[in-house]
Short mmCIF file of C-alpha atoms in Angstrom, two decimals:
data_model
loop_
_atom_site.label_atom_id
_atom_site.label_comp_id
_atom_site.label_asym_id
_atom_site.label_seq_id
_atom_site.Cartn_x
_atom_site.Cartn_y
_atom_site.Cartn_z
CA MET A 1184 0.02 0.06 0.02
CA VAL A 1185 1.06 3.65 -0.76
CA LEU A 1186 2.97 5.09 2.25
CA GLY A 1187 3.33 1.52 3.65
CA GLU A 1188 7.06 1.72 3.41
CA LEU A 1189 7.16 5.12 5.03
CA GLY A 1190 5.08 3.90 7.95
CA THR A 1191 7.30 0.90 8.46
CA ALA A 1192 10.45 3.18 8.39
CA LEU A 1193 8.92 5.70 10.64
CA ALA A 1194 7.68 3.10 13.17
CA GLY A 1195 11.09 1.40 13.09
CA ALA A 1196 12.93 4.78 13.93
CA LEU A 1197 10.60 5.37 16.96
CA LYS A 1198 10.78 1.80 18.15
CA LYS A 1199 14.54 2.08 18.49
CA LEU A 1200 14.03 4.84 21.10
CA GLY A 1201 12.62 1.95 23.22
CA GLU A 1202 16.14 0.34 23.32
CA HIS A 1203 17.48 3.32 25.26
CA THR A 1204 16.92 3.87 28.99
CA VAL A 1205 17.71 7.61 28.73
CA VAL A 1206 17.17 9.64 25.49
CA ASP A 1207 19.84 12.27 25.16
CA GLU A 1208 20.48 14.85 22.40
CA GLU A 1209 22.73 12.34 20.41
CA ILE A 1210 19.98 9.73 20.40
CA MET A 1211 17.37 12.19 19.41
CA GLU A 1212 19.48 13.37 16.49
CA ALA A 1213 19.96 9.92 15.39
CA CYS A 1214 16.23 9.26 15.46
CA LEU A 1215 15.37 12.35 13.56
CA LYS A 1216 17.96 11.60 10.89
CA GLU A 1217 16.14 8.31 10.38
CA VAL A 1218 12.68 10.06 10.32
CA THR A 1219 13.86 12.74 7.73
CA ARG A 1220 15.56 9.93 5.62
CA ALA A 1221 12.39 7.92 5.48
CA LEU A 1222 10.38 11.08 4.47
CA LEU A 1223 12.92 11.98 1.74
CA GLN A 1224 12.99 8.53 0.33
CA ALA A 1225 9.20 8.63 0.19
CA ASP A 1226 9.37 11.68 -2.04
CA VAL A 1227 8.22 14.20 0.51
CA ASN A 1228 9.46 17.73 -0.54
CA VAL A 1229 12.64 18.46 0.98
CA GLN A 1230 11.69 21.92 2.25
CA TYR A 1231 8.79 20.51 4.26
CA VAL A 1232 11.14 17.75 5.83
CA VAL A 1233 13.57 20.45 6.92
CA LYS A 1234 10.69 22.61 8.34
CA MET A 1235 9.26 19.48 10.24
CA LYS A 1236 12.60 18.54 11.74
CA LYS A 1237 13.11 22.10 13.05
CA ASN A 1238 9.68 22.19 14.61
CA ILE A 1239 10.34 18.87 16.25
CA VAL A 1240 13.48 20.10 17.73
CA LYS A 1241 11.67 23.18 19.05
CA ARG A 1242 9.01 21.08 20.63
CA VAL A 1243 11.49 18.66 22.31
CA ASN A 1244 14.47 20.50 23.74
CA ILE A 1245 16.38 17.83 25.57
CA ASN A 1246 18.45 20.33 27.64
CA GLU A 1247 15.44 22.33 28.85
CA LEU A 1248 13.12 19.28 29.77
CA ALA A 1249 11.86 19.42 33.37
CA ALA A 1250 12.74 16.49 35.68
CA GLY A 1251 10.45 13.45 35.39
CA LEU A 1252 9.47 14.18 31.79
CA ASN A 1253 9.72 11.21 29.48
CA ALA A 1254 11.84 12.50 26.48
CA ARG A 1255 10.97 9.40 24.33
CA LYS A 1256 7.25 9.92 24.62
CA LEU A 1257 7.56 13.66 23.87
CA LEU A 1258 9.52 12.88 20.81
CA GLU A 1259 7.06 10.29 19.61
CA LYS A 1260 4.22 12.89 20.19
CA ALA A 1261 6.25 15.62 18.33
CA VAL A 1262 6.75 13.42 15.28
CA PHE A 1263 3.08 12.43 15.38
CA THR A 1264 1.85 16.02 15.74
CA GLU A 1265 4.01 17.36 12.92
CA LEU A 1266 2.87 14.63 10.44
CA VAL A 1267 -0.76 15.42 11.39
CA ASN A 1268 -0.20 19.09 10.81
CA MET A 1269 1.23 18.30 7.38
CA LEU A 1270 -1.70 16.28 6.43
CA GLU A 1271 -4.17 18.68 7.79
CA GLY A 1272 -2.64 21.46 5.67
CA GLU A 1273 0.24 23.47 6.55
CA GLY A 1274 -2.02 26.51 7.18
CA ALA A 1275 -2.96 24.84 10.49
CA GLN A 1276 0.63 24.44 11.41
CA ASN A 1277 1.50 28.05 10.54
CA ALA A 1278 -1.46 29.23 12.60
CA GLN A 1279 -0.22 27.41 15.70
CA ASN A 1280 3.38 28.75 15.23
CA GLU A 1281 1.72 32.24 15.36
CA GLY A 1282 -0.13 31.60 18.30
CA VAL A 1283 -3.54 31.51 16.42
CA THR A 1284 -5.76 28.60 17.17
CA THR A 1285 -8.26 28.79 14.22
CA LYS A 1286 -7.57 26.68 11.26
CA ARG A 1287 -9.51 25.88 8.03
CA GLU A 1288 -12.30 23.52 8.77
CA LYS A 1289 -13.11 20.63 6.47
CA TYR A 1290 -15.95 21.39 4.11
CA ALA A 1291 -19.25 19.37 4.51
CA PRO A 1292 -22.16 20.06 2.15
CA LYS A 1293 -25.51 21.02 3.78
CA LYS A 1294 -28.78 19.16 3.04
CA GLY A 1295 -31.63 21.08 1.39
CA VAL A 1296 -29.55 23.96 -0.21
CA PRO A 1297 -27.64 23.79 -3.44
CA ASN A 1298 -23.91 22.97 -2.80
CA VAL A 1299 -21.68 23.22 -5.92
CA VAL A 1300 -18.38 21.32 -5.63
CA MET A 1301 -15.71 21.70 -8.41
CA PHE A 1302 -13.15 18.96 -8.91
CA VAL A 1303 -9.66 19.91 -10.43
CA GLY A 1304 -6.50 17.91 -11.07
CA LEU A 1305 -3.81 16.64 -13.34
CA GLN A 1306 -4.48 14.30 -16.20
CA GLY A 1307 -5.06 10.60 -15.22
CA CYS A 1308 -5.34 11.25 -11.49
CA GLY A 1309 -8.77 9.63 -11.29
CA LYS A 1310 -10.74 12.77 -11.22
CA THR A 1311 -13.92 11.53 -13.10
CA THR A 1312 -14.12 8.30 -11.15
CA THR A 1313 -13.58 10.35 -7.82
CA CYS A 1314 -16.52 12.66 -8.80
CA THR A 1315 -18.77 9.66 -9.03
CA LYS A 1316 -17.47 8.17 -5.71
CA TYR A 1317 -17.93 11.46 -4.00
CA ALA A 1318 -21.48 11.63 -5.24
CA HIS A 1319 -22.31 8.13 -4.21
CA HIS A 1320 -20.82 8.62 -0.72
CA TYR A 1321 -23.28 11.59 -0.09
CA GLN A 1322 -26.15 9.93 -1.96
CA LYS A 1323 -25.99 7.19 0.88
CA LYS A 1324 -26.23 9.93 3.45
CA GLY A 1325 -29.55 11.19 1.92
CA PHE A 1326 -28.33 13.89 -0.49
CA LYS A 1327 -29.57 14.38 -4.10
CA PRO A 1328 -26.33 14.55 -6.06
CA ALA A 1329 -25.84 15.35 -9.74
CA LEU A 1330 -22.84 15.29 -12.00
CA VAL A 1331 -21.84 17.84 -14.63
CA CYS A 1332 -19.13 17.04 -17.21
CA ALA A 1333 -17.29 20.29 -18.13
CA ASP A 1334 -14.37 18.32 -19.65
CA THR A 1335 -14.30 19.17 -23.36
CA PHE A 1336 -10.60 18.50 -23.64
CA ARG A 1337 -10.27 14.75 -23.20
CA ALA A 1338 -11.96 12.34 -25.73
CA GLY A 1339 -14.43 10.16 -24.12
CA ALA A 1340 -14.66 12.24 -20.79
CA PHE A 1341 -18.39 12.65 -21.12
CA ASP A 1342 -18.90 9.10 -21.97
CA GLN A 1343 -17.04 7.87 -18.94
CA LEU A 1344 -19.01 10.13 -16.59
CA LYS A 1345 -22.20 9.06 -18.14
CA GLN A 1346 -21.46 5.36 -17.74
CA ASN A 1347 -20.28 5.97 -14.04
CA ALA A 1348 -23.28 7.96 -13.34
CA THR A 1349 -25.78 5.63 -14.89
CA LYS A 1350 -24.22 2.72 -12.96
CA ALA A 1351 -24.56 4.70 -9.55
CA ARG A 1352 -28.02 6.04 -10.62
CA ILE A 1353 -26.96 9.60 -10.33
CA PRO A 1354 -28.33 12.20 -12.73
CA PHE A 1355 -25.76 13.88 -15.11
CA TYR A 1356 -25.35 16.66 -17.68
CA GLY A 1357 -22.94 17.18 -20.61
CA SER A 1358 -22.77 17.94 -24.30
CA TYR A 1359 -21.26 16.40 -27.34
CA THR A 1360 -21.62 19.54 -29.41
CA GLU A 1361 -20.77 22.52 -27.07
CA THR A 1362 -17.12 23.31 -26.89
CA ASP A 1363 -17.22 25.98 -24.09
CA PRO A 1364 -16.67 24.23 -20.68
CA ALA A 1365 -17.74 27.24 -18.72
CA LYS A 1366 -21.13 27.32 -20.57
CA ILE A 1367 -21.66 23.59 -20.07
CA ALA A 1368 -20.79 24.03 -16.40
CA SER A 1369 -23.11 27.00 -15.98
CA ASP A 1370 -26.06 25.39 -17.81
CA GLY A 1371 -25.68 22.14 -15.91
CA VAL A 1372 -25.56 23.81 -12.43
CA GLU A 1373 -28.58 25.96 -13.37
CA ARG A 1374 -30.51 22.95 -14.53
CA PHE A 1375 -29.82 20.88 -11.44
CA LYS A 1376 -30.66 23.82 -9.05
CA ALA A 1377 -34.07 23.98 -10.78
CA GLU A 1378 -34.48 20.30 -10.19
CA LYS A 1379 -33.72 20.75 -6.43
CA ASN A 1380 -30.43 18.71 -6.45
CA ASP A 1381 -28.56 19.64 -3.26
CA LEU A 1382 -25.06 18.50 -4.25
CA ILE A 1383 -23.87 19.51 -7.80
CA ILE A 1384 -20.46 18.31 -8.74
CA VAL A 1385 -18.57 19.81 -11.69
CA ASP A 1386 -15.95 17.62 -13.35
CA THR A 1387 -13.31 19.78 -15.20
CA SER A 1388 -10.52 18.96 -17.67
CA GLY A 1389 -7.29 17.48 -16.45
CA ARG A 1390 -4.37 19.87 -16.73
CA HIS A 1391 -0.78 20.45 -16.04
CA LYS A 1392 0.85 23.57 -14.69
CA GLN A 1393 2.64 24.30 -17.87
CA GLU A 1394 -0.61 24.44 -19.90
CA SER A 1395 -1.68 28.02 -19.36
CA ALA A 1396 -4.72 27.82 -21.64
CA LEU A 1397 -6.20 25.09 -19.62
CA PHE A 1398 -5.62 26.94 -16.41
CA GLU A 1399 -7.42 29.98 -17.84
CA GLU A 1400 -10.26 27.62 -18.84
CA MET A 1401 -10.38 26.34 -15.26
CA ARG A 1402 -10.57 29.92 -13.95
CA ALA A 1403 -13.39 30.62 -16.33
CA VAL A 1404 -15.47 27.61 -15.16
CA ALA A 1405 -14.89 28.56 -11.50
CA GLU A 1406 -16.12 32.13 -12.36
CA ALA A 1407 -19.11 30.61 -14.20
CA VAL A 1408 -20.38 28.31 -11.39
CA ASN A 1409 -18.96 30.14 -8.30
CA PRO A 1410 -18.33 26.79 -6.40
CA ASP A 1411 -18.80 26.51 -2.62
CA MET A 1412 -15.73 24.26 -2.64
CA THR A 1413 -12.94 23.40 -5.13
CA ILE A 1414 -11.36 20.00 -4.45
CA PHE A 1415 -7.96 19.11 -5.78
CA VAL A 1416 -7.72 15.31 -6.84
CA MET A 1417 -4.23 14.04 -6.58
CA ASP A 1418 -2.64 10.78 -7.66
CA SER A 1419 -0.66 9.34 -4.57
CA SER A 1420 2.07 8.08 -6.93
CA ILE A 1421 2.98 11.50 -8.39
CA GLY A 1422 6.32 11.90 -6.45
CA GLN A 1423 8.47 15.09 -6.13
CA ALA A 1424 6.56 17.01 -8.69
CA ALA A 1425 3.46 17.21 -6.41
CA SER A 1426 4.33 20.17 -4.56
CA ASP A 1427 4.96 22.51 -7.60
CA GLN A 1428 1.73 21.14 -9.46
CA ALA A 1429 -0.45 21.67 -6.27
CA ALA A 1430 0.87 25.13 -5.74
CA ALA A 1431 0.08 25.94 -9.33
CA PHE A 1432 -3.59 24.95 -8.87
CA LYS A 1433 -3.77 26.72 -5.59
CA ASN A 1434 -2.61 30.00 -7.19
CA THR A 1435 -5.25 29.66 -10.03
CA VAL A 1436 -8.45 28.65 -7.98
CA ASP A 1437 -9.01 28.60 -4.29
CA VAL A 1438 -8.43 24.88 -3.52
CA GLY A 1439 -10.06 24.17 -0.19
CA SER A 1440 -9.80 20.38 -0.07
CA VAL A 1441 -7.64 17.54 -1.32
CA VAL A 1442 -8.66 13.97 -2.36
CA VAL A 1443 -5.77 11.65 -2.59
CA THR A 1444 -6.42 8.59 -5.13
CA LYS A 1445 -4.83 5.16 -5.82
CA LEU A 1446 -3.82 4.53 -2.19
CA ASP A 1447 -4.06 0.83 -3.02
CA GLY A 1448 -0.91 0.95 -5.32
CA HIS A 1449 2.75 0.53 -4.30
CA ALA A 1450 4.19 3.99 -4.96
CA LYS A 1451 6.07 5.86 -2.31
CA GLY A 1452 3.25 8.30 -1.72
CA GLY A 1453 5.25 11.20 -0.25
CA GLY A 1454 4.07 13.38 -2.91
CA ALA A 1455 0.67 13.37 -1.16
CA ILE A 1456 1.97 14.91 1.95
CA SER A 1457 3.80 17.61 -0.14
CA ALA A 1458 0.63 18.42 -2.14
CA VAL A 1459 -1.40 18.96 1.15
CA ALA A 1460 1.36 21.22 2.53
CA ALA A 1461 1.51 23.10 -0.73
CA THR A 1462 -2.09 23.82 -1.05
CA ARG A 1463 -2.64 24.24 2.79
CA ALA A 1464 -5.90 22.41 2.30
CA PRO A 1465 -6.83 19.23 4.32
CA ILE A 1466 -7.26 15.77 2.88
CA VAL A 1467 -11.09 15.07 3.02
CA PHE A 1468 -11.20 11.62 1.31
CA ILE A 1469 -8.92 8.90 0.11
CA GLY A 1470 -9.46 6.45 -2.86
CA THR A 1471 -8.47 2.93 -1.89
CA GLY A 1472 -9.49 1.08 -5.09
CA GLU A 1473 -11.25 1.21 -8.42
CA HIS A 1474 -14.73 0.36 -7.19
CA ILE A 1475 -17.42 3.11 -6.39
CA ASP A 1476 -17.43 2.04 -2.58
CA GLU A 1477 -13.62 2.04 -2.22
CA PHE A 1478 -13.75 5.67 -0.98
CA GLU A 1479 -13.15 6.62 2.64
CA PRO A 1480 -13.41 9.88 4.55
CA PHE A 1481 -10.03 10.81 5.91
CA ASP A 1482 -8.98 11.78 9.43
CA ALA A 1483 -5.31 12.65 9.86
CA LYS A 1484 -4.73 11.49 13.46
CA PRO A 1485 -5.93 7.92 13.06
CA PHE A 1486 -4.11 7.78 9.83
CA VAL A 1487 -0.79 8.90 11.22
CA SER A 1488 -1.37 6.72 14.24
CA ARG A 1489 -1.73 3.63 11.93
CA LEU A 1490 1.39 4.85 9.78
CA LEU A 1491 3.48 4.87 13.00
CA GLY A 1492 2.20 1.45 14.00
CA LEU A 1493 0.30 3.00 17.01
CA GLY A 1494 -3.04 1.58 15.80
CA ASP A 1495 -6.49 3.18 15.79
CA TRP A 1496 -8.82 1.41 18.13
CA THR A 1497 -11.62 3.90 17.60
CA GLY A 1498 -11.49 3.33 13.94
CA PHE A 1499 -11.35 -0.39 14.31
CA ILE A 1500 -14.49 -0.44 16.29
CA ASP A 1501 -16.17 2.17 13.93
CA LYS A 1502 -15.33 -0.18 10.98
CA ILE A 1503 -17.02 -2.97 12.89
CA ALA A 1504 -19.98 -0.97 13.59
CA ASP A 1505 -20.45 -0.25 9.83
CA VAL A 1506 -20.71 -3.85 8.88
CA ILE A 1507 -22.60 -5.46 11.87
CA PRO A 1508 -26.21 -4.45 11.65
CA ALA A 1509 -27.48 -2.88 14.87
CA ASP A 1510 -30.38 -5.44 15.26
CA GLN A 1511 -27.88 -8.36 15.10
CA GLN A 1512 -25.76 -6.93 17.90
CA PRO A 1513 -27.72 -7.98 21.04
CA GLU A 1514 -28.45 -11.43 19.53
CA LEU A 1515 -24.79 -12.12 18.77
CA LEU A 1516 -23.69 -10.99 22.23
CA ASP A 1517 -26.28 -13.20 23.89
CA LYS A 1518 -25.07 -16.32 21.83
CA LEU A 1519 -21.44 -15.73 22.60
CA ALA A 1520 -22.20 -15.12 26.26
CA GLN A 1521 -24.15 -18.55 26.32
CA GLY A 1522 -21.04 -20.11 24.55
CA GLN A 1523 -22.97 -20.83 21.33
CA PHE A 1524 -20.95 -20.72 18.16
CA THR A 1525 -22.54 -22.17 15.17
CA MET A 1526 -21.63 -22.35 11.43
CA ARG A 1527 -24.34 -19.76 10.80
CA ILE A 1528 -22.61 -17.35 13.13
CA LEU A 1529 -19.28 -18.12 11.41
CA TYR A 1530 -20.95 -17.52 7.92
CA GLU A 1531 -22.44 -14.26 9.10
CA GLN A 1532 -19.02 -13.02 10.38
CA PHE A 1533 -17.25 -14.12 7.18
CA ALA A 1534 -19.73 -11.92 5.27
CA ASN A 1535 -19.05 -9.01 7.68
CA ILE A 1536 -15.25 -9.47 7.19
CA GLN A 1537 -15.69 -9.13 3.46
CA LYS A 1538 -17.59 -5.90 3.86
CA MET A 1539 -14.73 -4.33 5.89
CA GLY A 1540 -12.43 -4.12 2.86
CA PRO A 1541 -8.90 -5.11 2.77
CA MET A 1542 -7.79 -6.97 5.79
CA SER A 1543 -4.28 -5.36 5.88
CA ALA A 1544 -5.98 -1.95 6.23
CA VAL A 1545 -8.19 -3.29 9.05
CA MET A 1546 -5.42 -5.05 10.80
CA SER A 1547 -3.12 -1.78 10.74
CA MET A 1548 -5.74 -0.26 12.98
CA ILE A 1549 -4.65 -2.65 15.84
CA PRO A 1550 -1.59 -1.31 17.74
CA GLY A 1551 1.54 -3.33 17.08
CA PHE A 1552 0.45 -4.35 13.57
CA GLY A 1553 2.21 -2.30 10.88
CA ASN A 1554 1.05 -1.63 7.33
CA ASP A 1555 3.02 -4.66 6.10
CA VAL A 1556 1.22 -7.06 8.48
CA MET A 1557 -0.19 -8.99 5.60
CA PRO A 1558 1.46 -9.34 2.15
CA LYS A 1559 -0.73 -8.60 -0.75
CA GLY A 1560 -0.53 -12.24 -2.10
CA GLN A 1561 -1.46 -13.66 1.33
CA GLU A 1562 -4.45 -11.31 1.65
CA LYS A 1563 -5.76 -12.63 -1.73
CA GLN A 1564 -5.31 -16.27 -0.63
CA SER A 1565 -7.21 -15.40 2.70
CA GLN A 1566 -10.10 -13.81 0.68
CA ALA A 1567 -10.36 -16.88 -1.57
CA LYS A 1568 -10.31 -19.20 1.40
CA ILE A 1569 -13.17 -17.33 3.04
CA LYS A 1570 -15.20 -17.37 -0.26
CA ARG A 1571 -14.54 -21.12 -0.50
CA MET A 1572 -15.83 -21.90 3.04
CA MET A 1573 -18.89 -19.66 2.55
CA CYS A 1574 -19.52 -21.67 -0.61
CA MET A 1575 -19.42 -24.94 1.38
CA MET A 1576 -21.64 -23.52 4.17
CA ASP A 1577 -24.14 -22.55 1.31
CA SER A 1578 -24.39 -26.35 0.76
CA MET A 1579 -25.46 -27.00 4.32
CA THR A 1580 -28.85 -27.64 5.78
CA ASP A 1581 -30.46 -25.36 8.46
CA GLU A 1582 -29.84 -28.22 11.00
CA GLU A 1583 -26.07 -28.24 10.17
CA LEU A 1584 -25.79 -24.43 10.26
CA ASP A 1585 -27.41 -24.15 13.58
CA THR A 1586 -25.99 -27.04 15.51
CA THR A 1587 -23.11 -26.92 18.00
CA SER A 1588 -22.58 -30.81 17.72
CA LEU A 1589 -19.34 -31.64 16.20
CA LYS A 1590 -20.56 -35.22 15.78
CA LEU A 1591 -23.21 -34.23 13.46
CA LEU A 1592 -20.91 -32.08 11.32
CA GLN A 1593 -18.26 -34.76 11.09
CA ASP A 1594 -20.75 -37.40 9.92
CA PRO A 1595 -18.97 -38.83 6.67
CA LYS A 1596 -22.15 -38.91 4.58
CA ARG A 1597 -22.98 -35.34 5.43
CA MET A 1598 -19.39 -34.22 4.75
CA GLU A 1599 -19.56 -35.89 1.37
CA ARG A 1600 -22.86 -34.36 0.55
CA ILE A 1601 -21.73 -30.84 1.60
CA GLY A 1602 -18.59 -31.11 -0.62
CA ARG A 1603 -20.47 -32.36 -3.61
CA GLY A 1604 -23.08 -29.60 -3.36
CA ALA A 1605 -20.23 -27.03 -3.20
CA GLY A 1606 -18.09 -28.68 -5.87
CA ARG A 1607 -15.48 -29.19 -3.38
CA SER A 1608 -13.43 -32.29 -2.24
CA PRO A 1609 -14.07 -33.95 1.22
CA MET A 1610 -10.63 -32.62 2.40
CA ASP A 1611 -11.84 -29.06 1.90
CA VAL A 1612 -14.93 -29.91 4.15
CA VAL A 1613 -12.46 -31.13 6.74
CA GLU A 1614 -10.62 -27.89 6.52
CA LEU A 1615 -13.67 -25.93 7.08
CA ILE A 1616 -14.66 -28.15 10.14
CA GLU A 1617 -11.13 -27.63 11.60
CA GLU A 1618 -11.41 -23.85 11.18
CA TYR A 1619 -14.74 -24.04 12.96
CA LYS A 1620 -13.37 -25.98 15.75
CA ARG A 1621 -10.53 -23.60 16.21
CA LEU A 1622 -12.77 -20.52 16.28
CA ALA A 1623 -15.46 -22.15 18.29
CA LYS A 1624 -12.67 -23.01 21.03
CA MET A 1625 -11.56 -19.32 21.03
CA MET A 1626 -15.23 -18.00 21.19
CA GLY A 1627 -15.88 -20.45 24.02
CA LYS A 1628 -13.45 -18.28 26.22
CA MET A 1629 -15.95 -15.43 25.61
CA LYS A 1630 -18.60 -17.29 27.58
CA GLY A 1631 -20.18 -15.13 30.25
CA LEU A 1632 -19.27 -11.80 28.32
CA LYS A 1633 -21.57 -8.96 29.93
CA ALA A 1634 -22.91 -5.86 28.39
CA PRO A 1635 -21.95 -2.99 30.47
CA LYS A 1636 -24.71 -1.20 32.43
CA LYS A 1637 -24.89 2.69 32.22
CA GLY A 1638 -22.84 4.54 34.75
CA GLY A 1639 -21.38 3.61 38.04
CA TYR A 1640 -19.22 0.74 39.39
CA GLY A 1641 -21.40 -1.94 37.64
CA GLN A 1642 -20.33 -0.53 34.16
CA SER A 1643 -16.69 -0.37 35.16
CA GLN A 1644 -16.80 -3.97 36.49
CA ALA A 1645 -18.48 -5.35 33.29
CA LEU A 1646 -15.80 -3.61 31.14
CA ASN A 1647 -12.93 -4.98 33.17
CA GLN A 1648 -14.31 -8.42 33.13
CA ASN A 1649 -15.02 -8.25 29.32
CA LEU A 1650 -11.33 -7.07 28.71
CA ALA A 1651 -10.04 -10.13 30.77
CA GLN A 1652 -12.12 -12.47 28.73
CA MET A 1653 -10.94 -10.79 25.44
CA ALA A 1654 -7.47 -11.14 26.49
CA GLN A 1655 -7.97 -14.73 27.19
CA ALA A 1656 -9.70 -15.32 23.79
CA ILE A 1657 -6.80 -13.56 21.78
CA PRO A 1658 -4.05 -15.85 20.84
CA PRO A 1659 -0.96 -15.08 23.25
CA GLY A 1660 1.30 -14.26 20.22
CA MET A 1661 -1.15 -11.72 18.75
CA LEU A 1662 -1.87 -10.22 22.27
CA LYS A 1663 1.94 -9.75 22.74
CA GLN A 1664 2.29 -8.00 19.37
CA MET A 1665 -0.52 -5.65 20.23
CA GLY A 1666 1.25 -4.71 23.47
CA GLY A 1667 -0.48 -6.95 25.98
CA MET A 1668 -3.25 -6.08 28.39
CA GLY A 1669 -1.94 -2.43 28.32
CA ALA A 1670 -3.06 -2.11 24.73
CA LEU A 1671 -6.61 -3.36 25.42
CA GLN A 1672 -6.75 -0.91 28.38
CA GLY A 1673 -5.41 1.83 26.17
CA MET A 1674 -8.36 1.06 23.85
CA MET A 1675 -10.74 1.75 26.59
CA LYS A 1676 -8.94 5.02 27.31
CA GLN A 1677 -9.39 6.13 23.60
CA LEU A 1678 -12.99 5.40 23.93
CA GLU A 1679 -13.55 7.24 27.19
CA GLY A 1680 -15.02 10.29 25.51
CA LYS A 1681 -17.63 8.25 23.71
CA ASP A 1682 -21.41 8.36 24.70
CA MET A 1683 -22.32 5.47 26.96
CA GLY A 1684 -25.07 4.38 24.76
CA GLU A 1685 -22.39 3.92 22.03
CA MET A 1686 -20.21 2.08 24.47
CA GLU A 1687 -22.79 -0.45 25.12
CA LYS A 1688 -23.37 -0.94 21.35
CA MET A 1689 -19.57 -1.28 20.88
CA MET A 1690 -19.23 -3.94 23.55
CA GLY A 1691 -21.96 -5.73 21.80
CA LYS A 1692 -19.97 -5.85 18.60
CA MET A 1693 -16.77 -7.20 20.11
#
C-alpha cells in the first residue's frame, strides 16, 4: 500500500527509542535523521522535511526538559503532531506557530440547499471516477447529487462520466456539441438547481501547470459556477513534482480540500504529503481502489497513528459498527455469552469481514500491527479461502448451520454431501470443520461476556471483566504483538469520550 514503506520506516525509527533507557541529544538526533531520511525516500518535498525537523527540535528541547518528563514519549508525540499538521494542511501548522488557534475546517455540504463542488486535478489522476465516488458517498447519506461534465478536452470524458453516473443511478449533464466548458458547467448547474439537487459536482478537464490555456479555462469555469468548494484530486504516486503542481492549482483557484487517489498501489506516496502542505488544504477523502465504494473519509490523526504502528482502536470499532447491523448486535452478544458458536454465526461473520475491505487496512488499526502485517498475495489467498468456505456453508442444511454438535458435522455422509453440493473435495470440508473448531474454542473463552450497564461501578466492573475475557480469547502471540493487556486498556482510554449508549453498542459488537 502507498505510504506503507514510509510507515514501516517511521515506526522502526521510533521503536529504536525504546532500546535506550535515557534519551539524550545524540540519540534524538539519530532518530530524527532516520525520520527525515524515511520522508525524503518517500518523495516528501525537502523543504517540508527540513521545516518539520526544526519544529520537532523546538518542541523537544532535551536540555530544557523538566525533571521527570519522558523524552521518548515527547519525541514520539512531536513526530506524530508534525505529520498530522502536514496532512491537515500547513495553514494549521502556521497558525499554531503564530499563536492563532483557528484553522480551515473541512468542508461538509448542507442538505436542502444547493452545494456546488468543483473538482480539479492533473490528467490521469482519477478525477472523473472520484467525482462519482464523492456523489455516491453523499447519496448514501440522503443527499440528491448530480454530475456535470465540463471536460471538453479529453476524448471520451463525457462517455466515462455518463457510464459511471448511470451505474450509480446519479443524474448527469454534458454535451457532445458545445465546446465551451464554462457554458456547459453553468447550464448544468442551473438545470440541477432548478431540479432541487442539493449536491452539484462539476468535473473539469485534467491539466498540467505548464498548460496556461487550460488553467485559464479552469478559472473561467470557476467564475461561471461560483463553487462552494474546489477539491484538488491528486494521484498518490506523483512523486516530487506534487508540490509544484499543487501550488500552481492553488494559485489559480481557491483549493479548499484534497482527495488522494490510488492508495491501493505501491508508489512511495510522499507526494501526497507535499501536495497537502503546498495547498494548505486538508485531505477530506482517500481513494483505496477502483470500485465506487472504495472511498473513505480521511482523518489525519488515526491515519498517522496507523502509519506509525500505534494503531487506531476507535477506527477499528467504527469499522465493525459499519458492517454489523444494529439489530444483530444484542443477539450475537447473547449467543457468545451462552457459549453458542454455530456455522451460521461463522458464515455471518465471514460476510461481515468481506464488507470491511482489505484486511491489511483493518489489521493496521490494531496497535503493534504495521502496514505490512499482511502481504498482498497472502491477503488474496485469505479472501479466496473465506469465499471457498462460505460456498461450502451454502451447501449445508439449517440443522447443520445451527448445530453446535461436532459429531453431526463430522458425519462422513454429510461431509460428502456438503462437498459435492459446493463442488469441493472432502478434504476441503475437513478444512472448514477444523477452522470452525478452532474459532469455536476461541469463542468459548468469551462465555459469560457481559454488556456494560449505564454509569457507576457496575459498568466499570463489566468492562474490566470483558477485557479480561477478550485477553484470554486472543492468541498469546497476537496479544503480545498488540502490546499486551496495556494495549486493550489503552483502547478503553481512547473510547472514554464516547457516549455511554455507544459504548454499550460497541461492547456488543466485540
